[in-house]
Coordinates of C-alpha atoms in Angstrom, one line a residue:
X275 CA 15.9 -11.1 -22.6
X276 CA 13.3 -12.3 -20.2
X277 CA 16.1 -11.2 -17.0
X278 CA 14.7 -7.3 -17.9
X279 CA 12.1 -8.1 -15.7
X280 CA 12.6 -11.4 -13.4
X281 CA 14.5 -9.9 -10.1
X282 CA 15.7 -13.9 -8.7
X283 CA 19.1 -14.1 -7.0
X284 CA 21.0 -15.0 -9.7
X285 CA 24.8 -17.0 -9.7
X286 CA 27.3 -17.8 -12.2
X287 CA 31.0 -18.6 -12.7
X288 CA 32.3 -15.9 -14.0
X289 CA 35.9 -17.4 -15.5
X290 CA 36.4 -20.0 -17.7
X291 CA 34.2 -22.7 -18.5
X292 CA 36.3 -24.8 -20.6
X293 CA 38.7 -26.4 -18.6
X294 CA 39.9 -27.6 -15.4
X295 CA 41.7 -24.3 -13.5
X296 CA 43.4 -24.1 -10.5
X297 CA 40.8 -21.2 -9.1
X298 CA 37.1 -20.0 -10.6
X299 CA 35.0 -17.4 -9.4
X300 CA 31.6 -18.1 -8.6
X301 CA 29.7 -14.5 -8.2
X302 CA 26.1 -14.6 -6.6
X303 CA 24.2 -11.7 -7.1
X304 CA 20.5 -10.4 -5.5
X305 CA 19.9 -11.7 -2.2
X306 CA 18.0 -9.9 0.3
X307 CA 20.1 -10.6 3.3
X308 CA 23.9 -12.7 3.4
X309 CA 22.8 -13.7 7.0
X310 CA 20.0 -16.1 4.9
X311 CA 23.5 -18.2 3.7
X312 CA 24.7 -18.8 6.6
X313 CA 23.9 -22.9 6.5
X314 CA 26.5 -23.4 3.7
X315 CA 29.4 -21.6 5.1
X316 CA 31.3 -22.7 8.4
X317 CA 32.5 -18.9 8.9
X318 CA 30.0 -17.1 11.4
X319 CA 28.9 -14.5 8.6
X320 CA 28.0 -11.9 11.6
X321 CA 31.8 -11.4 11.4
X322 CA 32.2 -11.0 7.8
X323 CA 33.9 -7.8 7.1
X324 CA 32.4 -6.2 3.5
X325 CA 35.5 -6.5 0.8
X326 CA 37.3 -8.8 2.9
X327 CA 38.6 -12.3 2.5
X328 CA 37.5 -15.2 4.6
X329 CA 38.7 -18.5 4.5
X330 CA 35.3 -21.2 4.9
X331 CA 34.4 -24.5 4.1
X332 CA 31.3 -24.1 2.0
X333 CA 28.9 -27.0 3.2
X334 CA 25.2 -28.1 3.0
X335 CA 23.7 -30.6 5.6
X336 CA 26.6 -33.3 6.6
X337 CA 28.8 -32.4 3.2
X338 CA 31.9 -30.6 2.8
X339 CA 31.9 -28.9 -0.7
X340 CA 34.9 -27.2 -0.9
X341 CA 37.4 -25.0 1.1
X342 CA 37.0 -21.6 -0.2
X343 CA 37.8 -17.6 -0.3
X344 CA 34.6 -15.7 0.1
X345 CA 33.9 -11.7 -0.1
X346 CA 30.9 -9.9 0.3
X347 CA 30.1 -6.5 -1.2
X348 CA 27.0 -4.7 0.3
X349 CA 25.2 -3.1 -2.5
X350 CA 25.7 0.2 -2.0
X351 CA 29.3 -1.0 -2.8
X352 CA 29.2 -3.7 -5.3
X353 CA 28.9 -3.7 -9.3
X354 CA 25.3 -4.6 -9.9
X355 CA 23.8 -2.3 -6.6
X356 CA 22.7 -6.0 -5.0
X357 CA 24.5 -7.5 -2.4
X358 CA 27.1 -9.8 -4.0
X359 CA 29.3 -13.0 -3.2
X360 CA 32.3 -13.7 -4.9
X361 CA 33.5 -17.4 -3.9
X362 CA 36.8 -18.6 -5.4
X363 CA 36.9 -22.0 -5.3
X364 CA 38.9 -25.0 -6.8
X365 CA 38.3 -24.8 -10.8
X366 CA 37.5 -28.3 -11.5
X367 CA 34.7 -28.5 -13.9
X368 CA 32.9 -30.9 -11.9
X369 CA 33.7 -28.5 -8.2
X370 CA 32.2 -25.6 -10.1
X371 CA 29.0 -26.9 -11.3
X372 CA 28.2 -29.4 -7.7
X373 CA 28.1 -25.5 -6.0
X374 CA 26.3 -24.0 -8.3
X375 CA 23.6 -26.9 -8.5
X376 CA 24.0 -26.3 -4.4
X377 CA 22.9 -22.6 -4.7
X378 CA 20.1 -23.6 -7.2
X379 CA 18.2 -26.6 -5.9
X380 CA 19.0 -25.2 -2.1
X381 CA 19.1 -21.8 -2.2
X382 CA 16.7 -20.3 -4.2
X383 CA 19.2 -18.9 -7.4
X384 CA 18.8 -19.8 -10.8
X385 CA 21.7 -19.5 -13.2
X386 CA 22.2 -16.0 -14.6
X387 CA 21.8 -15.2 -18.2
X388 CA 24.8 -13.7 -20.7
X389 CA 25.1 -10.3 -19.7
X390 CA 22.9 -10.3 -16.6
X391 CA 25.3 -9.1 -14.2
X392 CA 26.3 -6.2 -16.3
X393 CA 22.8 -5.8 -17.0
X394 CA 22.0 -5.3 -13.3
X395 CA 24.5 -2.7 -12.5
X396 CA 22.9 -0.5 -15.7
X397 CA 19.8 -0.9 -14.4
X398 CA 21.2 0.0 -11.4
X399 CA 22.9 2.8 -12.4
X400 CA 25.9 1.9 -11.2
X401 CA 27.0 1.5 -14.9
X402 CA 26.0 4.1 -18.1
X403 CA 25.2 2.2 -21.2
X404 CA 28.4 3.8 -22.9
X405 CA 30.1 1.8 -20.2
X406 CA 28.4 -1.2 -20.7
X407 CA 29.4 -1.2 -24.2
X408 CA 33.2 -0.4 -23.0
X409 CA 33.1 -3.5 -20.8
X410 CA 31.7 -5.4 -23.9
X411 CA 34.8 -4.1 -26.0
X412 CA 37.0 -4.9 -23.4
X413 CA 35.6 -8.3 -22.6
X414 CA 36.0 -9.4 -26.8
X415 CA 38.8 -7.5 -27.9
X416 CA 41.1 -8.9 -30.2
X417 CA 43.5 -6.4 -30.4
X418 CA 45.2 -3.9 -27.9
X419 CA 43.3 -1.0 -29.6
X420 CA 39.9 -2.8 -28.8
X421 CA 41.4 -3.7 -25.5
X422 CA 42.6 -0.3 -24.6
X423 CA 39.0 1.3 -26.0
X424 CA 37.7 -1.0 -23.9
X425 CA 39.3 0.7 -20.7
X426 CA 38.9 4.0 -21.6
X427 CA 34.8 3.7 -22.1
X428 CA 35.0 2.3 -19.1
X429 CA 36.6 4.4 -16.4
X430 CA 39.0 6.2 -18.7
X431 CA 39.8 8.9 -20.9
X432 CA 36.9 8.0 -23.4
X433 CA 34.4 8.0 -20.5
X434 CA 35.8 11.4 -19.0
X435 CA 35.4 12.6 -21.9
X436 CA 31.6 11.7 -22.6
X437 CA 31.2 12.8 -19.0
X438 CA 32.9 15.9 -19.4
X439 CA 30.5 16.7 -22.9
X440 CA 27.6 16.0 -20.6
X441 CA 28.7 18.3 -17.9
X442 CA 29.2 20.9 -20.6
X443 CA 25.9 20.1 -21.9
X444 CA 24.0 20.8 -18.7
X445 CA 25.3 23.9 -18.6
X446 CA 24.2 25.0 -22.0
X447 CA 20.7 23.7 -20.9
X448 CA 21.1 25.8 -17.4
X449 CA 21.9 29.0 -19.6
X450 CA 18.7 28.4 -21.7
X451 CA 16.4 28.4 -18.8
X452 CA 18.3 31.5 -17.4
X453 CA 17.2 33.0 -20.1
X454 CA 13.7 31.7 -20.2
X455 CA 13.3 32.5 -16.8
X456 CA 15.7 35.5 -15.7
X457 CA 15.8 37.4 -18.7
X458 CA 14.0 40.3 -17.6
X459 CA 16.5 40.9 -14.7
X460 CA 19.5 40.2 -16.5
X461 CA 18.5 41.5 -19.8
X462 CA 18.8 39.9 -23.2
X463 CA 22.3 40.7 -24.0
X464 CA 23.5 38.9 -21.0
X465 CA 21.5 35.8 -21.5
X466 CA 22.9 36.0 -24.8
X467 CA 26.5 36.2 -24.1
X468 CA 26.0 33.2 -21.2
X469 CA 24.6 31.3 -23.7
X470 CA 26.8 31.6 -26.4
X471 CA 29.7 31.2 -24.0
X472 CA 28.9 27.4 -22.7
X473 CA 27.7 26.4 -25.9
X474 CA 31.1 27.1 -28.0
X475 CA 32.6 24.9 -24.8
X476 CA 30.0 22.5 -25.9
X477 CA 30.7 23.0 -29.2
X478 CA 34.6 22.5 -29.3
X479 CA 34.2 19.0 -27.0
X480 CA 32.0 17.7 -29.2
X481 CA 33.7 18.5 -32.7
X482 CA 36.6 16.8 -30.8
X483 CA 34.5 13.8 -30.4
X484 CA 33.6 14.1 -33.7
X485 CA 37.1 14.5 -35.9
X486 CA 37.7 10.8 -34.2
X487 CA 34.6 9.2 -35.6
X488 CA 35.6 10.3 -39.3
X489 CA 36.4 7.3 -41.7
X490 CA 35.4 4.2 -42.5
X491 CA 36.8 1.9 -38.8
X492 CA 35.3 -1.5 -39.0
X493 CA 38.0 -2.8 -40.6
X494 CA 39.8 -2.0 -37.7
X495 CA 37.7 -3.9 -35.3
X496 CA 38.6 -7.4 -37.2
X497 CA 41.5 -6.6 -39.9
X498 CA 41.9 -8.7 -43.0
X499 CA 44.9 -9.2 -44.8
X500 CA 43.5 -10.4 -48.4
X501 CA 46.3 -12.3 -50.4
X502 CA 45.5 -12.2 -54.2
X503 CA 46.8 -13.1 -57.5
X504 CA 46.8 -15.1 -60.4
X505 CA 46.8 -19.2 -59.7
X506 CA 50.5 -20.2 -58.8
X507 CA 51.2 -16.9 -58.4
X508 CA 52.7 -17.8 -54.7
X509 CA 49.6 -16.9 -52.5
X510 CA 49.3 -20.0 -50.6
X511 CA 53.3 -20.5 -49.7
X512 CA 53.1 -16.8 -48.9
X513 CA 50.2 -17.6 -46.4
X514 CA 51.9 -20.4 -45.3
X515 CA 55.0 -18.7 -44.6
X516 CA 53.4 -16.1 -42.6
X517 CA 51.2 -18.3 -40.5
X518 CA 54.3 -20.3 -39.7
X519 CA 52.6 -23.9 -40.8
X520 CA 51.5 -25.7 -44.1
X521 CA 47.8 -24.3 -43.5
X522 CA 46.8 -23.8 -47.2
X523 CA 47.8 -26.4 -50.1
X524 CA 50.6 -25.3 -52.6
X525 CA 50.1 -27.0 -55.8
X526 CA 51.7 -26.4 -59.3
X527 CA 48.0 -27.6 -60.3
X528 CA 46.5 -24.4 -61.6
X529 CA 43.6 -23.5 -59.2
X530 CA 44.6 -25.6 -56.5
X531 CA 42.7 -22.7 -54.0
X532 CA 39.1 -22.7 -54.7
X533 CA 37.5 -21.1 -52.0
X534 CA 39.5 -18.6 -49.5
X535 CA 40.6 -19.6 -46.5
X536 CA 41.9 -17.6 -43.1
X537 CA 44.2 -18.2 -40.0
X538 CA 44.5 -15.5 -37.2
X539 CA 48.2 -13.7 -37.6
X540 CA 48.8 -11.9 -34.3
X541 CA 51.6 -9.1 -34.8
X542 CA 52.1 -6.4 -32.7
X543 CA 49.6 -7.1 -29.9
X544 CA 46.6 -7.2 -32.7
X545 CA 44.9 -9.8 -34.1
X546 CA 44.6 -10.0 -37.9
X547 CA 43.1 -12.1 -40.2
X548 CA 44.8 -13.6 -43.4
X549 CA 42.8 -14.5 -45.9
X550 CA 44.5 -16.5 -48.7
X551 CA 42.0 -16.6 -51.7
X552 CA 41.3 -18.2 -54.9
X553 CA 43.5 -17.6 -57.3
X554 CA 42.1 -14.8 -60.1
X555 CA 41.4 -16.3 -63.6
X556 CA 39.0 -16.3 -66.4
X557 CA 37.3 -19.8 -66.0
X558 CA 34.3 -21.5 -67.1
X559 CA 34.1 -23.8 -63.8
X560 CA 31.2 -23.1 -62.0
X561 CA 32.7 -23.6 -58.2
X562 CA 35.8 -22.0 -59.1
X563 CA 34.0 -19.1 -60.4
X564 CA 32.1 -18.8 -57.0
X565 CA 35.1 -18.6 -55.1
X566 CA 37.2 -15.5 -57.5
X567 CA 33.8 -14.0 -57.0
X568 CA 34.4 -14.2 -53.4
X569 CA 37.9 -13.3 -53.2
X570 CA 37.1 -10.1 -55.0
X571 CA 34.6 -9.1 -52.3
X572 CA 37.0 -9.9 -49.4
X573 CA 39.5 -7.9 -51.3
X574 CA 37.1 -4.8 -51.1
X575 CA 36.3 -5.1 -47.8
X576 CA 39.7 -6.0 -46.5
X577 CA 42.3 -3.6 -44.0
X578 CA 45.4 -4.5 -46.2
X579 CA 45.7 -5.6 -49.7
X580 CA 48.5 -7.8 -50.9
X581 CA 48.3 -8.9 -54.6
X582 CA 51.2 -11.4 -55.6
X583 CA 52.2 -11.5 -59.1
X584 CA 54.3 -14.5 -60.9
X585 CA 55.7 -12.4 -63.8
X586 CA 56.5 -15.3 -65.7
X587 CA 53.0 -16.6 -66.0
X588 CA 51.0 -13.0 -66.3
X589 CA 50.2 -10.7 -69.1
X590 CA 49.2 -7.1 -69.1
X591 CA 45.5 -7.7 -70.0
X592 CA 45.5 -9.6 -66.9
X593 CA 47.0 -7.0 -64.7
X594 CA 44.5 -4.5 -66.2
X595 CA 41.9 -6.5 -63.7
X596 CA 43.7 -4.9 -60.8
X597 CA 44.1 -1.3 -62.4
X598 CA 41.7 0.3 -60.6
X599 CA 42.9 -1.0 -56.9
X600 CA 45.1 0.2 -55.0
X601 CA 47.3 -2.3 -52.8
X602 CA 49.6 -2.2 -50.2
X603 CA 52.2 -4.1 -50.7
X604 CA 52.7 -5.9 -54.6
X605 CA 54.9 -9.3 -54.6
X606 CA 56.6 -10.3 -57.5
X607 CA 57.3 -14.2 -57.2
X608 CA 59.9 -16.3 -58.3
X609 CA 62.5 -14.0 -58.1
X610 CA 65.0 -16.7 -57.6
X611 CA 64.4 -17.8 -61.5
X612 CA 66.5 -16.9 -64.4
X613 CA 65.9 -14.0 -66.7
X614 CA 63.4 -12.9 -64.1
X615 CA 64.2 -8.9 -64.8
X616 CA 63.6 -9.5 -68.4
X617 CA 60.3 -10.9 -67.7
X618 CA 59.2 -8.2 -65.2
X619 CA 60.1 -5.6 -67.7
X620 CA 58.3 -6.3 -70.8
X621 CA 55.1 -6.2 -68.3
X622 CA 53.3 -2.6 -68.2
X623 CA 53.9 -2.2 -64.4
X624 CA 52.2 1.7 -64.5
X625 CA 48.6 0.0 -64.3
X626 CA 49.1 -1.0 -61.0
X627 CA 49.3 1.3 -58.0
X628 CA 50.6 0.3 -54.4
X629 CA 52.7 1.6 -51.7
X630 CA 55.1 -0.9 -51.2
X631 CA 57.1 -3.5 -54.1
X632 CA 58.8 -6.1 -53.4
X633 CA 60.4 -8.9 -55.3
X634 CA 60.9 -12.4 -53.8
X635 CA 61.3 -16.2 -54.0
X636 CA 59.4 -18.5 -52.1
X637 CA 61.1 -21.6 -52.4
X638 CA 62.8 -20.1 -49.3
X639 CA 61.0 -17.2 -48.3
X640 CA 63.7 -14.6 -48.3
X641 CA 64.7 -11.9 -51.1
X642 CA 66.3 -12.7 -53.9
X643 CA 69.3 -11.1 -55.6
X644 CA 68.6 -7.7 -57.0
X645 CA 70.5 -6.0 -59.8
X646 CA 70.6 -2.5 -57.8
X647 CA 70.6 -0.4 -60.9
X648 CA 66.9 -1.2 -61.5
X649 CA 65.6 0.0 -57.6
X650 CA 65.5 3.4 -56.0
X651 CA 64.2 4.4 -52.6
X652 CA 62.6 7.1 -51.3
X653 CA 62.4 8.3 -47.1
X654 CA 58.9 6.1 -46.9
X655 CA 59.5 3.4 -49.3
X656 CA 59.2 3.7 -52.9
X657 CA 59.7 7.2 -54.3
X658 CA 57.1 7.2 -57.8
X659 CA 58.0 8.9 -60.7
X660 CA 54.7 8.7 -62.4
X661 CA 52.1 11.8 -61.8
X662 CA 49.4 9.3 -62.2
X663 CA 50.6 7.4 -58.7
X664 CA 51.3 4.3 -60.5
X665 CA 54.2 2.3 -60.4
X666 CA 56.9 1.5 -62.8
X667 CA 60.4 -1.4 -62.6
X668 CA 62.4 1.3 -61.0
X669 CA 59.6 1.0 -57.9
X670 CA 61.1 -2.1 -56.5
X671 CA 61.8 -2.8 -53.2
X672 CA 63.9 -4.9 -52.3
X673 CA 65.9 -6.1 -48.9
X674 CA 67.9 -9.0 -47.7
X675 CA 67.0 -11.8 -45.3
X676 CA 63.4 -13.0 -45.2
X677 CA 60.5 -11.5 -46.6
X678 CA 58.0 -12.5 -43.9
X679 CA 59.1 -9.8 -41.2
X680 CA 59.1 -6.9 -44.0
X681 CA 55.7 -7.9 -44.7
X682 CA 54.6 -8.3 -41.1
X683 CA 56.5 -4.7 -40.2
X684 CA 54.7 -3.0 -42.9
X685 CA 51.3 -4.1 -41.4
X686 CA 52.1 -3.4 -38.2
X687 CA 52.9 0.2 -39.3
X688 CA 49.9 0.5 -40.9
X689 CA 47.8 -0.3 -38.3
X690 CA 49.5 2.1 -36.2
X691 CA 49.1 4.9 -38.7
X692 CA 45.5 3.6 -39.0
X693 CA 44.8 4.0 -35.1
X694 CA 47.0 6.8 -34.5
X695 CA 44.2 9.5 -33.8
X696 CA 42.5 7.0 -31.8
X697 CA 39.4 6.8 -33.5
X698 CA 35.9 5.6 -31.8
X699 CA 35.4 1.9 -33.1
X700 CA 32.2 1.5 -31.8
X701 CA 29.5 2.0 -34.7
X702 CA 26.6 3.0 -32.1
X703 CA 28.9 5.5 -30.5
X704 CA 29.9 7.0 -33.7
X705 CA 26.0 7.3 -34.9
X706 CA 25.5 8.9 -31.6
X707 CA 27.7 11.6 -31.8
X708 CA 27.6 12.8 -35.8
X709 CA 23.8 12.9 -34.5
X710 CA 24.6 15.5 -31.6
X711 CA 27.6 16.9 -34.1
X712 CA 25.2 17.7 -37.0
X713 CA 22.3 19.0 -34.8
X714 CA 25.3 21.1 -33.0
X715 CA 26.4 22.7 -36.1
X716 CA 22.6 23.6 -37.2
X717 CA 22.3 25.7 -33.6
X718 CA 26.0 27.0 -34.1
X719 CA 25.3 27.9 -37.7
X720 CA 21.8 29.4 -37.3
X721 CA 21.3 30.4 -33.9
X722 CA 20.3 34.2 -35.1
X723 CA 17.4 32.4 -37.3
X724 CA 16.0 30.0 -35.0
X725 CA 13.5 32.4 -33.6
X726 CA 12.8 33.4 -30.0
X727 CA 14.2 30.9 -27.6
X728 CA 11.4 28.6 -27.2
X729 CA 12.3 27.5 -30.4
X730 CA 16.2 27.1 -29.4
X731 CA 15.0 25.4 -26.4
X732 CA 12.9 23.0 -28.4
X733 CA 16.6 22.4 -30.1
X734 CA 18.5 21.9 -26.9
X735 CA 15.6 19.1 -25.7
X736 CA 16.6 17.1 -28.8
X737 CA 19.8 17.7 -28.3
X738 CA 19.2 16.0 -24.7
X739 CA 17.8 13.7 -26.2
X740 CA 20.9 12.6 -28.4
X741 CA 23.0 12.5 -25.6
X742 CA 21.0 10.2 -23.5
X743 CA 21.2 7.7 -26.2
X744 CA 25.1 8.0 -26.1
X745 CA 25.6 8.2 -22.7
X746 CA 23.5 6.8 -20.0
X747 CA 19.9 6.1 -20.2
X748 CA 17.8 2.8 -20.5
X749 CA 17.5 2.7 -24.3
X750 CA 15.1 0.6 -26.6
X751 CA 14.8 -3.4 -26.3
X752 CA 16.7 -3.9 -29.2
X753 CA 19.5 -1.8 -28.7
X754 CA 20.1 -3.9 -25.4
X755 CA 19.6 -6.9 -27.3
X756 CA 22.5 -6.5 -29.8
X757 CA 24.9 -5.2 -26.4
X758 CA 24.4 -8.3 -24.4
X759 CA 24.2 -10.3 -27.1
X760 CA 28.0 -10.7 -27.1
X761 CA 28.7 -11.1 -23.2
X762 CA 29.6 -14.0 -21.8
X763 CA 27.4 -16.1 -18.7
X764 CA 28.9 -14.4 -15.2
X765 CA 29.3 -10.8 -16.3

């Protein structure tokens, strides 16, 4: 990141760069003066008004480039802290890169990095690394929880909050030096009782803080659906029936899937990613063994598990290889096929354990007909008879219509459940604060044994320490590194 320390005007288009649009922004960034552009605009800039709109052709020497929108932002009012233009011109690929060669070769800017904008109003402080990160969630996110993460890093109830623990925090630290420094005219007991009082304020925002940082999140960021099952079990026309499209190959040729493959699968306003693997055999093929290998670590890594069972072509030594999972949903295949039941019940269903059975045909996606005496239902789903949590025949679930919006409903649900208590997804921010947690609870637990209050003091600076990392100071090369790695060129 050589832009840490190269000050240049820099300029960018900051929308997209693949294709022709009817408007782009071009944002130029670090110039002394806006006076010292006044050759390539026909608008007398002594009149510009800061935040305004003015129409201009933007020029050079005899040549019309473009009629344009132009706004200036001073930098005590702009969001790097330099004085920025923002041009919107036309978005033709071609338009776009004739003015920013203009501004390059005639003008003195060279073309910002990823990232350098943001980077700029850090440095400036008109940004606190937390935020950055925010913008970097917001900026990527795949889902409405990123998106809405995003935001509230940013400038909303995440960011209050962090500002609100800081606020807190500066009290605690005032109260220590009161008592460094004041405690002989306001005694011990006094000090004491300041102390004790802004630090439990501390103490409950940052438990707060804490409770949403609790449980394993990543999956969150990028959820994966992992299909499994034995081969022609029905994984692929399952996948395929979801995606909407004949994405994956359906074969009766045992072991048709090889190696996993994915599509997006965007329900609910999140983006999930189906993963239909290979299908789960004993084999002595080399390949094929890489890729059940693979769709066994997928499965353990994965957000939801669906395992799909064909009962007609499975045994119970084979279900014992998924015994000690425990799924989401089970699919039992083929349920269009005669003297299906019979087949289902000589199989030992208690093995498995899931929260959700269903029982389907995929020759035409829906349901097929149930004999009702063999199901019961519970208020949630399934209610399980066994202590162990396993499941038995009477588990079933079962439903008319199609099978693909059950399935999509249920992961919908679950994600919603998942995000509910709207945990922090980023893994920096979570470090961050089970640091200043952790070191919180030591001071809470053992305030009457850490000495004289030097020692607490020397606790609080660490503590400070902690915070800065989460909240707003320049941090270590590499931690700036992997946040700007992911922005995109004109932010």
């Amino acid at each position: 990141m050589n832009f840490y320390i190269d000050e240049s005007p820099i300029i960018a288009c900051s929308t997209g760069s693949q294709s022709n649009t009817a408007i782009a922004v071009i944002r130029l960034s670090g110039f002394t003066d806006l006076f010292i552009l006044q050759s390539f605009f026909s608008f007398n800039l002594t009149l510009v008004r800061p935040r305004f709109s003015h129409l201009t052709n933007l020029q050079f020497q005899d040549t019309i480039f473009d009629n344009i929108l132009m706004v200036f932002f001073p930098k005590e009012a702009s969001f790097t802290g330099e004085n920025v233009l923002e041009l919107s011109v036309h978005g033709n690929q071609l338009n776009i890169q004739n003015i920013l060669n203009l501004f390059i070769n005639h003008a003195d800017f060279r073309l910002a990095h990823p990232g350098e904008f943001s980077y700029r109003a850090l440095k400036n402080k008109k940004l606190t690394l937390s935020q950055v990160e925010g913008l970097d969630l917001l900026l990527n996110a795949n889902s409405n929880l990123m998106l809405s993460q995003g935001l509230d890093i940013l400038q909303g109830e995440l960011h209050n909050q962090y500002t609100q623990l800081l606020d807190s925090f500066l009290q605690v630290k005032a109260a220590i030096e009161i008592s460094i420094d004041f405690s002989d005219d306001i005694g011990d007991e006094i000090s004491e009782k300041l102390f004790f009082e802004k630090f439990n304020d501390f103490f409950k925002r940052i438990d707060t803080l804490h409770s949403r940082t609790q449980g394993n999140f990543s999956s969150l960021l990028s959820p994966e659906i992992v299909l499994v099952g034995q081969t022609n079990a029905g994984k692929s026309s399952l996948f395929n029936l979801l995606v909407k499209h004949n994405r994956s190959i359906v074969s009766n040729i045992p072991g048709t899937t090889r190696d996993y493959i994915s599509e997006s699968l965007f329900i609910d306003g999140t983006n999930f990613n189906l993963v239909d693997t290979a299908g789960i055999r004993d084999s002595v093929d080399q390949i094929e063994t890489i890729g059940i290998n693979r769709s066994m670590e997928i499965l353990a890594r994965s957000f939801s598990k669906i395992l799909v069972i064909n009962p007609f072509e499975t045994t119970d030594i084979y279900l014992k290889k998924f015994s000690k999972i425990h799924f989401d949903l089970i699919l039992f295949s083929h349920a269009d096929l005669p003297d299906f039941y019979n087949r289902l019940s000589v199989l030992d269903l208690s093995m498995l354990s899931a929260d959700f059975l269903f029982s389907t045909s995929f020759v035409s996606g829906s349901i097929g007909p149930i004999d009702s005496s063999w199901f019961k239902l519970g208020p949630m789903g399934p209610s399980f008879s066994h202590q162990d949590g396993s499941i038995g025949p009477s588990d079933l679930l079962t439903s008319s219509g199609s099978i693909e919006p059950l399935v999509k409903t249920f992961l919908a649900e679950k994600y919603s459940r998942a995000i509910s208590k709207g945990p922090i997804l980023l893994e920096r921010h979570r470090s961050c604060i089970n640091k200043i947690y952790s070191l919180s609870l030591l001071i809470n637990n053992n305030y009457n044994n850490l000495g004289d209050v030097a020692v607490l003091s020397s606790e609080i600076n660490i503590l400070s320490n902690y915070l800065s990392d989460l909240i707003g100071v320049l941090s270590p090369d590499d931690v700036l590194n992997s946040i700007f790695a992911n922005f995109c060129i004109g932010k």
